Each structure stands twice: as structure tokens, then as C-alpha cells.
N, CA, C and O atoms as a MOPAC input file, in Angstrom:
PM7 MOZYME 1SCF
protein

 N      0.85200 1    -1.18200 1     0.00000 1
 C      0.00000 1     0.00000 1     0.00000 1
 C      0.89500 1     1.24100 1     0.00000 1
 O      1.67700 1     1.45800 1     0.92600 1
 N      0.76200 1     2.07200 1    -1.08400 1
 C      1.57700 1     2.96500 1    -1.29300 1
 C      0.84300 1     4.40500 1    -0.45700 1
 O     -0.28900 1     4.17600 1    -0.03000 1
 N      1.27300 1     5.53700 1    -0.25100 1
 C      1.09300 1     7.10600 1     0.41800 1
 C      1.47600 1     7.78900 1    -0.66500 1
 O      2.35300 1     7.57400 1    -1.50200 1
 N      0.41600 1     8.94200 1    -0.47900 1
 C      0.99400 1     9.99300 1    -1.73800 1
 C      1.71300 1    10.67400 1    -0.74800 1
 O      1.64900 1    10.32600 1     0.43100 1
 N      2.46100 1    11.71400 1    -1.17100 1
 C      3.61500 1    12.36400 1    -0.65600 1
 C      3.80200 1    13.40400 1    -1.60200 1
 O      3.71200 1    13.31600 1    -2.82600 1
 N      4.09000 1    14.47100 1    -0.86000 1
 C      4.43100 1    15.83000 1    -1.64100 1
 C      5.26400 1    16.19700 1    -1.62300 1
 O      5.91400 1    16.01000 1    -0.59400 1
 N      5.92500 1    17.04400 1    -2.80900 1
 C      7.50300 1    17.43000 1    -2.81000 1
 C      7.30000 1    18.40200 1    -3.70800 1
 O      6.16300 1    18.59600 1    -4.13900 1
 N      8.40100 1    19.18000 1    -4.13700 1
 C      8.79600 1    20.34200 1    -4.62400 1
 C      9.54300 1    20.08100 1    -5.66300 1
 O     10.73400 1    19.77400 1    -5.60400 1
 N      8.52800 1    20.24700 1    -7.19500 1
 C      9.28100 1    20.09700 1    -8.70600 1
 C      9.58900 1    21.03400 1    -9.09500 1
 O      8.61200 1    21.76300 1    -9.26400 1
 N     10.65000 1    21.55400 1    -9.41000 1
 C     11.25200 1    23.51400 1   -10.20100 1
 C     10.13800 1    24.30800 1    -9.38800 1
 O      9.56300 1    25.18800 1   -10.02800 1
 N      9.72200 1    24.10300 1    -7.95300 1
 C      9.26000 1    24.93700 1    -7.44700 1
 C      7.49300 1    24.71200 1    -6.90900 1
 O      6.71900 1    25.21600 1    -6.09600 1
 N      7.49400 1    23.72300 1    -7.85600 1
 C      5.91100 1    23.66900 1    -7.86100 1
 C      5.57600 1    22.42700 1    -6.70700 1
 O      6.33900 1    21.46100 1    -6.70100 1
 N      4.62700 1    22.45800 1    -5.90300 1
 C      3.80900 1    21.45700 1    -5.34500 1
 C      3.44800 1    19.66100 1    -6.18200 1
 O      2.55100 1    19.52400 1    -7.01400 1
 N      4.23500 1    18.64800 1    -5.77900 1
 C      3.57400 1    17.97400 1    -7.04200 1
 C      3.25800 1    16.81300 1    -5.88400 1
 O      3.70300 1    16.82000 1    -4.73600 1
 N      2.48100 1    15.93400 1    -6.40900 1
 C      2.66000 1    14.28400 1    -5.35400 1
 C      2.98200 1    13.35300 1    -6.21200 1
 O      3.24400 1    13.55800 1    -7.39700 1
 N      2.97400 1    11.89500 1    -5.44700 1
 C      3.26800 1    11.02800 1    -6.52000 1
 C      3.12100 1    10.07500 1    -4.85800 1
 O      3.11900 1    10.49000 1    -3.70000 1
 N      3.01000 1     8.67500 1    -5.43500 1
 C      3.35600 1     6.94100 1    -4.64100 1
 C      4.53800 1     7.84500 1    -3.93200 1
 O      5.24300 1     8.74600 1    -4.38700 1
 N      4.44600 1     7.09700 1    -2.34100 1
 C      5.67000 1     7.15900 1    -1.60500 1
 C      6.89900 1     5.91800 1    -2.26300 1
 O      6.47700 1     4.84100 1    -2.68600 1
 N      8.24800 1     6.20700 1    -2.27300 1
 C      9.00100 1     5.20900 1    -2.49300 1
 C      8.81600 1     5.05100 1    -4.20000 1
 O      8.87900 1     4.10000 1    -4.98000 1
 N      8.56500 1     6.45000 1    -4.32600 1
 C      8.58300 1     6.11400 1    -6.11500 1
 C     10.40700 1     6.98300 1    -6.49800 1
 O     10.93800 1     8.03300 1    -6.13600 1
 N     10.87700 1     5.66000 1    -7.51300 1
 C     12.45200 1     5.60500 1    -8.17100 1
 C     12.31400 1     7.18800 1    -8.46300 1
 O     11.20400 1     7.66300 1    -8.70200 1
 N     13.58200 1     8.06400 1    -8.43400 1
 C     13.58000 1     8.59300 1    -9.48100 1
 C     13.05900 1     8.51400 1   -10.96200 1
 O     12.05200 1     8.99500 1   -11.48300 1
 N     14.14500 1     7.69900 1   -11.49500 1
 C     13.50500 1     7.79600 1   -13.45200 1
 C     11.82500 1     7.47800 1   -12.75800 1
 O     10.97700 1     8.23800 1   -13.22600 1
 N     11.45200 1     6.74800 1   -12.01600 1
 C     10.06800 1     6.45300 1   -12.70200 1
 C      9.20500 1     8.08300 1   -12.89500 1
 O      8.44700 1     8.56100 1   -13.73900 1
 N      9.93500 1     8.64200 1   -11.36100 1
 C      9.34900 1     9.91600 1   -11.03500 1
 C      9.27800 1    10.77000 1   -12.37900 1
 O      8.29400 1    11.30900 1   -12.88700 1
 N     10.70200 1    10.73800 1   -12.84200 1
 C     10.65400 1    11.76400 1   -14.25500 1
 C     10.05400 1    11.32000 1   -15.44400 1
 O      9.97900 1    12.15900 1   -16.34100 1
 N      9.50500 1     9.93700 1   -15.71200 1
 C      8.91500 1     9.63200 1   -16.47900 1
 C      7.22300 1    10.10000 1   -16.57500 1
 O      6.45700 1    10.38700 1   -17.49400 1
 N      7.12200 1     9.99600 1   -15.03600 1
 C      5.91500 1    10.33300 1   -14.28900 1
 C      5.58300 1    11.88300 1   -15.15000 1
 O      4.59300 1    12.22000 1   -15.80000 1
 N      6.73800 1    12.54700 1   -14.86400 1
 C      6.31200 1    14.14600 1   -14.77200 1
 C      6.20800 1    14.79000 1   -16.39400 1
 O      5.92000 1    15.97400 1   -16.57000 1
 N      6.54100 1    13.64400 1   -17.78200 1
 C      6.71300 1    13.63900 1   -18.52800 1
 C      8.23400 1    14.30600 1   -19.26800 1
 O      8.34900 1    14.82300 1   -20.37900 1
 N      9.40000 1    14.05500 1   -18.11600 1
 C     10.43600 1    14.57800 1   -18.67600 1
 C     11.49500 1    12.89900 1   -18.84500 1
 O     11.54200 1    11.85700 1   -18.19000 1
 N     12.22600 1    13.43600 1   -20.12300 1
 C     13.02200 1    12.07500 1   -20.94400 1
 C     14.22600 1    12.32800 1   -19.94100 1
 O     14.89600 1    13.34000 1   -19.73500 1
 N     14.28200 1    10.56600 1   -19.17700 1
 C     15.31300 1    11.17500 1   -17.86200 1
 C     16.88200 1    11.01600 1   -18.93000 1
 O     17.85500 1    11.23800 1   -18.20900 1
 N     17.17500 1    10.79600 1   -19.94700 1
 C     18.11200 1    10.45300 1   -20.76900 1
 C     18.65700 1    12.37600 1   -21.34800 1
 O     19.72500 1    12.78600 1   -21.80400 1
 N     17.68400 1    12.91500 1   -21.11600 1
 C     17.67100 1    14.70100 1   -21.40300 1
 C     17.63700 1    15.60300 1   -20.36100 1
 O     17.59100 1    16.80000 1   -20.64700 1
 N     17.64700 1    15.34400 1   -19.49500 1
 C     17.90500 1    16.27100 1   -18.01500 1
 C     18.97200 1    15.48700 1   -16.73500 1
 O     19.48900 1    14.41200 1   -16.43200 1
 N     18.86300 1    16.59300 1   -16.39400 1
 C     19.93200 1    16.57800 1   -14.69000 1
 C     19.22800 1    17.18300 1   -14.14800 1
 O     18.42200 1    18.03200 1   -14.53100 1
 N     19.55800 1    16.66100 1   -12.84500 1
 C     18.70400 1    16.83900 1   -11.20800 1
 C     19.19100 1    17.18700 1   -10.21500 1
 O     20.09700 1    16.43400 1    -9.85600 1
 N     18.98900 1    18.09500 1    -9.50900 1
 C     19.44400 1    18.27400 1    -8.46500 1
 C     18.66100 1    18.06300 1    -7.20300 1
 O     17.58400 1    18.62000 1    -6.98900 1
 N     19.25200 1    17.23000 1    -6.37500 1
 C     18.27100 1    17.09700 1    -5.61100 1
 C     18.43400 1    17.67600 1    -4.19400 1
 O     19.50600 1    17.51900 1    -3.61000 1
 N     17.57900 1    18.23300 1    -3.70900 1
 C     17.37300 1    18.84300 1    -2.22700 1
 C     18.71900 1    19.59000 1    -1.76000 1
 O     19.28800 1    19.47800 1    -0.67400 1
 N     19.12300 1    20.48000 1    -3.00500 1
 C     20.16600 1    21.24100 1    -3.41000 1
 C     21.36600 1    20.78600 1    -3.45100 1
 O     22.26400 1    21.44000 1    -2.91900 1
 N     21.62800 1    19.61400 1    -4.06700 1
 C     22.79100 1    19.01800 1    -4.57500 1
 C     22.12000 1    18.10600 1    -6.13200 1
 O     21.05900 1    17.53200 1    -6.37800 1
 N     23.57600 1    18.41000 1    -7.02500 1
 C     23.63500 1    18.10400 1    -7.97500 1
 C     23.27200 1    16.13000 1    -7.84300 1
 O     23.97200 1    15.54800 1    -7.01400 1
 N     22.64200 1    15.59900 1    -8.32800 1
 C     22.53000 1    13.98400 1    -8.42900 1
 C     23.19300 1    13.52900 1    -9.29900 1
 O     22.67800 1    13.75600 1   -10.39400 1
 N     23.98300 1    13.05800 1    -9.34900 1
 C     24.65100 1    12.27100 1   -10.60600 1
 C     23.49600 1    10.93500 1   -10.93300 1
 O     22.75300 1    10.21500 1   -10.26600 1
 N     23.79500 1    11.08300 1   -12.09400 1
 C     22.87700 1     9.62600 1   -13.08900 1
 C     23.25200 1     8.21700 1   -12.36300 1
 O     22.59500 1     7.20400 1   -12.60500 1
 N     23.88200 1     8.21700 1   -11.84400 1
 C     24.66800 1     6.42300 1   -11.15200 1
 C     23.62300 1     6.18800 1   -10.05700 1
 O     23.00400 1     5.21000 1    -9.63700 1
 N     23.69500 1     7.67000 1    -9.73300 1
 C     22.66800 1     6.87900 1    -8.21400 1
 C     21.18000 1     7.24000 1    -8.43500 1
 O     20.50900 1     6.90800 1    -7.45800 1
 N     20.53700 1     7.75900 1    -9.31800 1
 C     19.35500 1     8.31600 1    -9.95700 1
 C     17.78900 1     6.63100 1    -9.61600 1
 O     16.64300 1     6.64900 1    -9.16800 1
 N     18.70400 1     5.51400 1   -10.15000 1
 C     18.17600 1     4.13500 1    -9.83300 1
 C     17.54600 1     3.94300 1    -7.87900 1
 O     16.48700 1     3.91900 1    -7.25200 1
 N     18.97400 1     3.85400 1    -7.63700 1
 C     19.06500 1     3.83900 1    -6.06500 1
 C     17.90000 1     5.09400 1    -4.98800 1
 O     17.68400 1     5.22100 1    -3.78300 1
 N     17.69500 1     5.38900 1    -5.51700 1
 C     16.97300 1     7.46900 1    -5.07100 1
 C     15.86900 1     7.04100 1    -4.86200 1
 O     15.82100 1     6.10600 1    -5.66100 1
 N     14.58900 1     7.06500 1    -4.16000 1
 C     13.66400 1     7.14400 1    -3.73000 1
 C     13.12600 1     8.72700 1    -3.33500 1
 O     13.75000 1     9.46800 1    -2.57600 1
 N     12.29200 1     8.96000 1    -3.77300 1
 C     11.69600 1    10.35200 1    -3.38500 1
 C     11.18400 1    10.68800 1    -2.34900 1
 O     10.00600 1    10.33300 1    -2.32100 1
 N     11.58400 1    11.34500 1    -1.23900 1
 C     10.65500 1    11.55300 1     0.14200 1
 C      9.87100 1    12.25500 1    -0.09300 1
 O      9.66200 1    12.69700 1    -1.22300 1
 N      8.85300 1    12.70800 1     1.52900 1
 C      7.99900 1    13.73400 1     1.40200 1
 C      9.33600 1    14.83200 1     1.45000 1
 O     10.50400 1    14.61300 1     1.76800 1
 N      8.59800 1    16.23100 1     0.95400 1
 C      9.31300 1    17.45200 1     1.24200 1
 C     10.98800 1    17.28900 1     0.07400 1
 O     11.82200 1    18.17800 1    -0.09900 1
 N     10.99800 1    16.00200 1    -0.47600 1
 C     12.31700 1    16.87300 1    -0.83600 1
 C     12.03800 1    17.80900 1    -2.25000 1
 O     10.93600 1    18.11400 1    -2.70600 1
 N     12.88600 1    18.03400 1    -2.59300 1
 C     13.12200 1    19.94600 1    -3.35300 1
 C     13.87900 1    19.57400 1    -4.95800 1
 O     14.96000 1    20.12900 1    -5.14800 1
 N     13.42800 1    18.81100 1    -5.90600 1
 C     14.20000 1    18.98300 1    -6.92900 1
 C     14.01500 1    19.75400 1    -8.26700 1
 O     12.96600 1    19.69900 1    -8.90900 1
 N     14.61600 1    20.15100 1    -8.47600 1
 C     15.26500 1    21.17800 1    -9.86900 1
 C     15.54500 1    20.07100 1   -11.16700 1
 O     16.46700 1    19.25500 1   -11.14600 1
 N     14.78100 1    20.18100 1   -12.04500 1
 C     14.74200 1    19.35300 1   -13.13800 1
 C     15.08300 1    20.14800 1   -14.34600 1
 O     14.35700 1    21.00500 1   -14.85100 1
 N     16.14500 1    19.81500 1   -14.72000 1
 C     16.72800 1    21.42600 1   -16.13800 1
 C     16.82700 1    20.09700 1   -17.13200 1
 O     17.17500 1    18.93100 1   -16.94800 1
 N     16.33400 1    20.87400 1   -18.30600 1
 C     16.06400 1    19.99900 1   -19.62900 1
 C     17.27300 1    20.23900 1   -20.20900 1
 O     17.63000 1    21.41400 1   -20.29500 1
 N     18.21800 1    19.07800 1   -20.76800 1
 C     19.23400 1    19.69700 1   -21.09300 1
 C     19.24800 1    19.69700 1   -23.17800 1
 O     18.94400 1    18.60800 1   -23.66500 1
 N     19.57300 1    20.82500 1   -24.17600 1
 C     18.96200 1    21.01000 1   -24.82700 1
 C     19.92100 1    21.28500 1   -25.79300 1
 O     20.67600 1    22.23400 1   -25.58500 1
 N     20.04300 1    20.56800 1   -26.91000 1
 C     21.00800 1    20.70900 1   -28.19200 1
 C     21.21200 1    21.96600 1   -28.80400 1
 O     20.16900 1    22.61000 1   -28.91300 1
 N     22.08700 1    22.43900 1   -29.17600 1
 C     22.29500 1    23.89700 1   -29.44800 1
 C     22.36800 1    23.79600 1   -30.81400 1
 O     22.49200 1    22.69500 1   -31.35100 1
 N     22.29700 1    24.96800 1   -31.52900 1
 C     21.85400 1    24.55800 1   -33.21300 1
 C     22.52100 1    26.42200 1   -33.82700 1
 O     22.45800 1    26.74000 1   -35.01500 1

């Protein structure tokens, strides 16, 4: 039995399942986790541990789309 839980996306109020992965989270929010970096609860996340990450209540992440230059 999962809990929704609230946290802070680029600022905004969002919920989601307690104990939801990262990627699933960013898949969730409709961002390609293969095209952004995260910072989480004001530190940079590296991609290695992105798997391992579980989302609490209250934490704070910054989702920047990262974007081909032309």
C-alpha cells in the first residue's frame, strides 16, 4: 500500500506513490530522464545513483532539460 507524498518540482507542489524511483518519477512528470539533470534537495545527483533514489515527502528537486544547441 503505497502514500501519496508531496515534494517540490522547479518549485511547484507535485505528489506522486511514496518510495517512487527517481527515473520512474521523471517519467511520471513527462520529462526524458536520458535529457535532463537533477538536483536534488540542493545538490547536484549524478545519473549512477538516480536508480538507487527514492523520493521523500518534502524533498526539493530542480529538473533542467538539457537542450542541443543549433
Amino acid at each position: 500500500m503505497s502514500h501519496e507524498i508531496s515534494l517540490q518540482v522547479n518549485g511547484e507542489t507535485r505528489s506522486c506513490a511514496s518510495l517512487t524511483p527517481l527515473p520512474d518519477l521523471l517519467q511520471q512528470l513527462g520529462f526524458n530522464p536520458r535529457l535532463v539533470a537533477v538536483e536534488y534537495n540542493g545538490e547536484i545527483l549524478h545519473r549512477q545513483f538516480w536508480e538507487q533514489t527514492t523520493v521523500q515527502s518534502g524533498d526539493r528537486l530542480e529538473i533542467v532539460t538539457i537542450v542541443g544547441g543549433g
